[in-house]
mmCIF file of C-alpha atoms in Angstrom:
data_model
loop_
_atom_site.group_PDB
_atom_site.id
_atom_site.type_symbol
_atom_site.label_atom_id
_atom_site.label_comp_id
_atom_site.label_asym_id
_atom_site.label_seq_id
_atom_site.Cartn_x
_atom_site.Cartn_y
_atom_site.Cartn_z
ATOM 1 C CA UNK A 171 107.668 100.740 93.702
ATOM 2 C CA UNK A 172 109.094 98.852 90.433
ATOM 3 C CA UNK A 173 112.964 99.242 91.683
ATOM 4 C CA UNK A 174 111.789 97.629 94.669
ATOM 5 C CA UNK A 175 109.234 94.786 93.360
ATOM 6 C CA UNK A 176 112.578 93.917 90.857
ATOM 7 C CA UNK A 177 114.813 94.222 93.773
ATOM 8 C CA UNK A 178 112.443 91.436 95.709
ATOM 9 C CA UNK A 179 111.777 89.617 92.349
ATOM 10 C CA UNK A 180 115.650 89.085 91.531
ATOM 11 C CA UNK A 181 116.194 88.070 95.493
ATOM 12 C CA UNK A 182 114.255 85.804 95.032
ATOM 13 C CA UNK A 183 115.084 84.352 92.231
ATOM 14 C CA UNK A 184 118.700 84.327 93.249
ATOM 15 C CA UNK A 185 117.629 82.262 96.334
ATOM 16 C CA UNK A 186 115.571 79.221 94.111
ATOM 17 C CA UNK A 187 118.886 79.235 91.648
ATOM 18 C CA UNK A 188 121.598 78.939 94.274
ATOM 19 C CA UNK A 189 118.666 76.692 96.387
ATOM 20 C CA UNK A 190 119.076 74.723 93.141
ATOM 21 C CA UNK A 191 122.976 74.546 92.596
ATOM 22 C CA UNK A 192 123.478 72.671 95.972
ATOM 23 C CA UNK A 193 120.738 70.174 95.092
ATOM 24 C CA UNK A 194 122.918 69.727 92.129
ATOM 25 C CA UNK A 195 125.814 69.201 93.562
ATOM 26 C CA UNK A 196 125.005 67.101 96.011
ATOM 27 C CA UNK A 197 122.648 64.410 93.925
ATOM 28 C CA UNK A 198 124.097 61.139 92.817
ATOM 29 C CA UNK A 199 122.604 61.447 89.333
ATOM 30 C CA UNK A 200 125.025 63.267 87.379
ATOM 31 C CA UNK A 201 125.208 60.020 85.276
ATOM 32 C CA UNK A 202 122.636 56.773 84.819
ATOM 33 C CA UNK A 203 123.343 54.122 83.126
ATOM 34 C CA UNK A 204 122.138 53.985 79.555
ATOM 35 C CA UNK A 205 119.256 51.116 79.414
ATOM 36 C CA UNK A 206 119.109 51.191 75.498
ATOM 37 C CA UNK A 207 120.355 47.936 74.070
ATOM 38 C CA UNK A 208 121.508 46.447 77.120
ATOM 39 C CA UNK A 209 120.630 43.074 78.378
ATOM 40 C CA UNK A 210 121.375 43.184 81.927
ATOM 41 C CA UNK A 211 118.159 45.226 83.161
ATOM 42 C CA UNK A 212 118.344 43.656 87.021
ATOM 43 C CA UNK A 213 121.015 46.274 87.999
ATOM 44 C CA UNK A 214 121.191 49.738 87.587
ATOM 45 C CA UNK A 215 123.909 52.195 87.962
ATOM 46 C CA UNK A 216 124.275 55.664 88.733
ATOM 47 C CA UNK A 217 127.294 58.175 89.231
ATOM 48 C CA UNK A 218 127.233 61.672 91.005
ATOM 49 C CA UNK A 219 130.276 64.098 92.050
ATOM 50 C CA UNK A 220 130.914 62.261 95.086
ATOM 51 C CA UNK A 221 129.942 58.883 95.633
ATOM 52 C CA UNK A 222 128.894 55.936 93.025
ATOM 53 C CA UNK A 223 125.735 53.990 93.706
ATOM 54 C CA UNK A 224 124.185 50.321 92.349
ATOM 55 C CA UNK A 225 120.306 49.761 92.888
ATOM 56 C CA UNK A 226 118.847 46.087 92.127
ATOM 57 C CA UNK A 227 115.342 44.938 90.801
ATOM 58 C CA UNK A 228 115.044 44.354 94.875
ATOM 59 C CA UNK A 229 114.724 47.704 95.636
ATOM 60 C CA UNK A 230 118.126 47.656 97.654
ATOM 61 C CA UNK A 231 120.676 50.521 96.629
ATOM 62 C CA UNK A 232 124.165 50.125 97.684
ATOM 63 C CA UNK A 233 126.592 53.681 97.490
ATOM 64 C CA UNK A 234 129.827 53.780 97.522
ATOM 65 C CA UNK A 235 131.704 57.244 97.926
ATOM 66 C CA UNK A 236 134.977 58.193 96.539
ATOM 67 C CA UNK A 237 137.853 57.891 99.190
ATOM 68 C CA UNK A 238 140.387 59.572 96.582
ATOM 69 C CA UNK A 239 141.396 62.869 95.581
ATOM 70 C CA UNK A 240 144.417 62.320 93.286
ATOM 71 C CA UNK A 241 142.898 59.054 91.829
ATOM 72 C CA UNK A 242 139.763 60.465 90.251
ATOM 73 C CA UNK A 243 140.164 62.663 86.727
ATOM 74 C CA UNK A 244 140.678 66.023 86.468
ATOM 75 C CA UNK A 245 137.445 67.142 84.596
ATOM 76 C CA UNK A 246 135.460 65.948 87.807
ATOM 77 C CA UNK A 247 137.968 68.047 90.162
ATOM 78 C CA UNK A 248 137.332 70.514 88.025
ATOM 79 C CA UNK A 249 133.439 70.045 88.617
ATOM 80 C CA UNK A 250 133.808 69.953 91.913
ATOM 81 C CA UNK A 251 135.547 72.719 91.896
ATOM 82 C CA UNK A 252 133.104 74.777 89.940
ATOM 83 C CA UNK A 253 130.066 73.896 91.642
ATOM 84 C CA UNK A 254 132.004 74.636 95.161
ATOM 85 C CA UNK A 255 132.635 78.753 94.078
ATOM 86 C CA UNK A 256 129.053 78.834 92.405
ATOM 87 C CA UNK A 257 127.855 77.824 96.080
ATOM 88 C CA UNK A 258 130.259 80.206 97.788
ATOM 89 C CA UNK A 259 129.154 83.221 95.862
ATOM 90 C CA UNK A 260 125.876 82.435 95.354
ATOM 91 C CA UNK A 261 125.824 82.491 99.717
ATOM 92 C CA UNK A 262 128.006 85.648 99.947
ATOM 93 C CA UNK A 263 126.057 87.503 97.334
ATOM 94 C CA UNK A 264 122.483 86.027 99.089
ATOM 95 C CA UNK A 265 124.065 87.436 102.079
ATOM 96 C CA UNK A 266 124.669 90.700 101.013
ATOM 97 C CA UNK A 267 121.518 91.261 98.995
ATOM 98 C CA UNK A 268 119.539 91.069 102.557
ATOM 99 C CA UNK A 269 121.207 94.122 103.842
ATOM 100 C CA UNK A 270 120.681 95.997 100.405
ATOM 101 C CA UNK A 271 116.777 95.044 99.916
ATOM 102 C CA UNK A 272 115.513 98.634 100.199
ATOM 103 C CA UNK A 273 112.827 97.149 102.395
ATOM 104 C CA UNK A 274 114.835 96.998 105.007
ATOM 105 C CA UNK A 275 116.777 99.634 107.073
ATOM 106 C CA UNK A 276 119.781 99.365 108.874
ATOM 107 C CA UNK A 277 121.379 101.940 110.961
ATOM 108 C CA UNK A 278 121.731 105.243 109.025
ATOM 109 C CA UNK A 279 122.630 103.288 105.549
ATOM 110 C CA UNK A 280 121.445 105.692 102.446
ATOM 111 C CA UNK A 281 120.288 104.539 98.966
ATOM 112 C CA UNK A 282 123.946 105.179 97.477
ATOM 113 C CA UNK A 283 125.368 102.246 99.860
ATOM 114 C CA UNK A 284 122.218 99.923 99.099
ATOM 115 C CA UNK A 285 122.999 100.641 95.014
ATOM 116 C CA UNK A 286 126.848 99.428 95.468
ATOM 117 C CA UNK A 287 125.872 96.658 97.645
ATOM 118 C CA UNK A 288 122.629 95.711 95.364
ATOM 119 C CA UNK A 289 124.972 95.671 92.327
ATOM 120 C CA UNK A 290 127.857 93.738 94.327
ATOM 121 C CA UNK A 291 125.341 90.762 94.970
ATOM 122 C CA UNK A 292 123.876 90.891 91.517
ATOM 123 C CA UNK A 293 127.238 90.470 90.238
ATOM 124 C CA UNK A 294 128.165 87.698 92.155
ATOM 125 C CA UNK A 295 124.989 85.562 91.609
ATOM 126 C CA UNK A 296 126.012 86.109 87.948
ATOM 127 C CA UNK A 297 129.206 85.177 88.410
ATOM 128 C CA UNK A 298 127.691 81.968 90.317
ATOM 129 C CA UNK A 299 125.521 81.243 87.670
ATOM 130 C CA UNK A 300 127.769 81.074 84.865
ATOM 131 C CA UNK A 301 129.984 78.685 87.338
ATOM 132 C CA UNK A 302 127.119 76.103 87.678
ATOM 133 C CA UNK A 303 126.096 76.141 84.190
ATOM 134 C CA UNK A 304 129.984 75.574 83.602
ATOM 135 C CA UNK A 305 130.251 72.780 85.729
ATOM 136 C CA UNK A 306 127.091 70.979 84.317
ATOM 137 C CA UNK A 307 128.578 71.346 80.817
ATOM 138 C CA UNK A 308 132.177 70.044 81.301
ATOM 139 C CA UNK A 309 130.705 66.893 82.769
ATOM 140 C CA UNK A 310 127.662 66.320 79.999
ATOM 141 C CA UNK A 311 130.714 66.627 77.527
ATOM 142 C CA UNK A 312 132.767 64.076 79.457
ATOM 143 C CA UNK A 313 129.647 62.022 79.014
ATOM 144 C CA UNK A 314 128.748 62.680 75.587
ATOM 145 C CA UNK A 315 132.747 61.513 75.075
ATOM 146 C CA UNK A 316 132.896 58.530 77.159
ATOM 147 C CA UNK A 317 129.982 57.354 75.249
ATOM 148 C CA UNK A 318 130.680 57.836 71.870
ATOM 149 C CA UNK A 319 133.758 55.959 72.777
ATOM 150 C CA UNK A 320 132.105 52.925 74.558
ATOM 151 C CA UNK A 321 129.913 52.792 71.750
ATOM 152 C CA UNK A 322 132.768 52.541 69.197
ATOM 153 C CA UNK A 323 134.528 49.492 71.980
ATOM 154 C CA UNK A 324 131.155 47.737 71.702
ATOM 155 C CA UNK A 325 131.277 47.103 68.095
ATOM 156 C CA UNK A 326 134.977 46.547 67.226
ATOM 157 C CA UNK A 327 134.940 42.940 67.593
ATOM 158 C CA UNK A 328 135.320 41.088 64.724
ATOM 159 C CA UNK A 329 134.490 43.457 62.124
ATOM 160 C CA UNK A 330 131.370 44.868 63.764
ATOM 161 C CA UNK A 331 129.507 41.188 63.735
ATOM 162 C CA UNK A 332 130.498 40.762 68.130
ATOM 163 C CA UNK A 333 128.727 43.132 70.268
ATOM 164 C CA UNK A 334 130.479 43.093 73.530
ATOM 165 C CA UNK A 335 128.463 44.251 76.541
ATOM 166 C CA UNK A 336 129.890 47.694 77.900
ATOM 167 C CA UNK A 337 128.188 49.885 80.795
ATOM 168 C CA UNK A 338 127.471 53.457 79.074
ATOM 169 C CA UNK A 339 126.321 56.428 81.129
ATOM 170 C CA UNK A 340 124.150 59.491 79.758
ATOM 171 C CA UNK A 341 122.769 62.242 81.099
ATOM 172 C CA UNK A 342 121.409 62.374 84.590
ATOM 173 C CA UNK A 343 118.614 64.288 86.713
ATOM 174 C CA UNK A 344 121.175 66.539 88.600
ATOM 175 C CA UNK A 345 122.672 68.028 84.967
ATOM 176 C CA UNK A 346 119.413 69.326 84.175
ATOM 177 C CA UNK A 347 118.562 70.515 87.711
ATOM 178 C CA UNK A 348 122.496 72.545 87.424
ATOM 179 C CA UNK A 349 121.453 73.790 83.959
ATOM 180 C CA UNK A 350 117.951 75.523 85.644
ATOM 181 C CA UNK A 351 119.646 76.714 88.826
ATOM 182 C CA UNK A 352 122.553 78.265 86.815
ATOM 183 C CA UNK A 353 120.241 80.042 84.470
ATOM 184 C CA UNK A 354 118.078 81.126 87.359
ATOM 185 C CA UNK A 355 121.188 82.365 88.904
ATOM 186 C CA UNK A 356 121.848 85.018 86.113
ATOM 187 C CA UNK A 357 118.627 86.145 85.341
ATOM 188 C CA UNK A 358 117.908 87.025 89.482
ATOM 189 C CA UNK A 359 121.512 88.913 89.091
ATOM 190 C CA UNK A 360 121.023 90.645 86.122
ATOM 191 C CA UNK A 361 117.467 91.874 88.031
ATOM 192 C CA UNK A 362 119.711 93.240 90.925
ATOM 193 C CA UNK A 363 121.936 94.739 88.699
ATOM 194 C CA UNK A 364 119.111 96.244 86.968
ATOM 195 C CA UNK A 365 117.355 97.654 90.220
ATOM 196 C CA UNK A 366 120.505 99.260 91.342
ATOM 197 C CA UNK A 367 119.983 101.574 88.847
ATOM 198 C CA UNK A 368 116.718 102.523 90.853
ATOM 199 C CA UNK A 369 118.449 103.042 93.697
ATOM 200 C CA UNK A 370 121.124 105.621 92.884
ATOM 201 C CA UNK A 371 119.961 108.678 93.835
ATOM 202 C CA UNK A 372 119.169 111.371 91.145
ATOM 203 C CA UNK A 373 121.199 114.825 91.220
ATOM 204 C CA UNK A 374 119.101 118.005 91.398
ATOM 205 C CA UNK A 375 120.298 121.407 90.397
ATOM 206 C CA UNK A 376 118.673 124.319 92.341
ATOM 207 C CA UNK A 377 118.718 127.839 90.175
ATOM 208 C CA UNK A 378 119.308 130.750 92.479
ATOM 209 C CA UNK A 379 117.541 133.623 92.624
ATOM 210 C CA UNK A 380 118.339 136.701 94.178
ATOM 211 C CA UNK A 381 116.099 139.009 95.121
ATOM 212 C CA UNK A 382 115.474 141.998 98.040
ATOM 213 C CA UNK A 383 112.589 141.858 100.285
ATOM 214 C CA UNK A 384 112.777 145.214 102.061
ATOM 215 C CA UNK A 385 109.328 145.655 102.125
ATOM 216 C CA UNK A 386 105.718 143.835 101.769
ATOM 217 C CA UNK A 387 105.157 145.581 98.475
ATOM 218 C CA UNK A 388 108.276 144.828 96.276
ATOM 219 C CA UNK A 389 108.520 145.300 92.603
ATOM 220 C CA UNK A 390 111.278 142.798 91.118
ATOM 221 C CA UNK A 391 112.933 143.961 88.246
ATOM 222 C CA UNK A 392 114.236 141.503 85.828
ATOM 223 C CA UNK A 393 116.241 143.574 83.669
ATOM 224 C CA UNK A 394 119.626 143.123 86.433
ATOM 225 C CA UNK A 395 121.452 145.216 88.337
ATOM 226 C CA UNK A 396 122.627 148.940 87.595
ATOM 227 C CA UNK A 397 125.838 149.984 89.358
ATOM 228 C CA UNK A 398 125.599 153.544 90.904
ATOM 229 C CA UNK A 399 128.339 156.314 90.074
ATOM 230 C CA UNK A 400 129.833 158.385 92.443
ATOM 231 C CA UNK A 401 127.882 161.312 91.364
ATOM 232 C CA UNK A 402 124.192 159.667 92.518
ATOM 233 C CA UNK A 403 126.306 158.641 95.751
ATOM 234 C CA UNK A 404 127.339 162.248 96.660
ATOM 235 C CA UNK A 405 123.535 163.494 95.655
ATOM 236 C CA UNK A 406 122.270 160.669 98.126
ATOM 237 C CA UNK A 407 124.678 161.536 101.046
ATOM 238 C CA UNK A 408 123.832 165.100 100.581
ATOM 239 C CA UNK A 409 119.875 165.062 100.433
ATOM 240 C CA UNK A 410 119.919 162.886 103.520
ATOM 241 C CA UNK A 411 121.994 165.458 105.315
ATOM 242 C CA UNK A 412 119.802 167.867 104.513
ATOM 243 C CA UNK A 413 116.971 165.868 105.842
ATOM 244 C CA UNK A 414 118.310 165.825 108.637
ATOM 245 C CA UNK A 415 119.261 169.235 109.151
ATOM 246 C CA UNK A 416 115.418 170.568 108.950
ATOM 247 C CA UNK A 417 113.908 168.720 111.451
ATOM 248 C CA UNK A 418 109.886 168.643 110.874
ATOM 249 C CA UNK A 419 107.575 169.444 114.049
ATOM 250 C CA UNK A 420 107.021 165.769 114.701
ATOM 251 C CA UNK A 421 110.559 165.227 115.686
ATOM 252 C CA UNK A 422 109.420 167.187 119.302
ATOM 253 C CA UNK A 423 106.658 165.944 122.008
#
């Protein structure tokens, strides 16, 4: 009953943090525009992985996607690309953890194949957690960079004295939403890795016993076997041909 409530548990956990990694990756706010000191409050600007977007005091937002490839830096192909195999193997392993719940029974499938394929999925969701949480963290450290940096541009002018106005982006919704669904990611495959355990099947060892049941009323010795020696064979042979040779008055109607 627990191998099977931390089977469930860890499914479903895997399905909230993958759930969670394509919410991620497909939200625009990777990066908002940093309100602190900035005089220009009547637009405001946000970035995600694959489009940019601008939304006035009016309540209209205007997106723009990114018809480039080559054009855009490598640390958000690199994002991309992270977030992209966390979704793949968070799917494959969500697909493969169905057929393993022990809940479920398939064709003539025993508890050894369930284990492998249990442990295959829990490894993958791992695998696609620490891929999210990558992802997330490569672009909240090209933030934290492109920041620091604007902030330095802003103040350079004459000594310090100018402040020039400068667009800076910090963190956004969608990094912290990547962060969760990464984390939930490992612990729900670390729980399938754990319930595979469960579901290996335990070898038993059977003792044999010998015994001889010639009759109802048997007396089992436990002291072994004692071989016989020709002697007590040629003593057996002969008093049961002397048996025979005196027939008793019962042997004739």
């Amino acid at each position: 009953m627990a191998v099977t409530a931390c089977q469930g548990l860890g499914f479903v956990v895997s399905i909230i943090g993958t759930a969670g990694t394509i919410a991620a990756t497909c939200m625009d706010q990777w990066s908002t525009q940093d309100l602190y000191n900035n005089p220009v409050t009547a637009v405001f600007n946000y970035q995600g992985l694959w489009r940019s977007c601008v939304r006035e005091s009016s309540g209209f937002t205007e997106c723009r996607g990114y018809f480039t490839i080559l054009g855009l830096p490598a640390m958000l192909q690199a994002v991309r690309a992270l977030m992209i195999v966390g979704i793949v193997l968070g799917a494959i392993g969500l697909l493969v953890s169905i057929f393993a719940l022990k809940c479920i029974r398939i064709g003539n499938m025993d508890d050894s194949a369930k284990a492998n394929m249990t442990l295959t999925s829990g490894i993958m969701f791992i695998v696609s957690g620490i891929c999210a949480i990558a992802g997330v963290s490569v672009f909240a450290n090209m933030l934290v960079t492109n920041f620091w940096m604007s902030t330095a541009n802003m103040y350079s002018g004459m000594g310090g004295m100018v402040q020039t106005v400068q667009t800076r982006y910090t963190f956004g919704s969608a990094l912290f939403v990547g962060w969760v669904a990464g984390g939930l990611a490992v612990i729900g495959g670390i729980m399938m890795c754990i319930a595979c355990r469960g579901l290996v099947p335990e070898e038993t060892h059977y003792k044999a016993v010998s015994y001889n049941a010639s009759g109802h009323n048997v007396a089992y010795r436990t002291g072994g076997y004692r071989t016989s020696t020709a002697y007590e064979s040629k003593m057996k042979s002969k008093n049961g041909d002397e048996a025979q040779s005196h027939p008793s008055k019962y042997d004739y109607v």
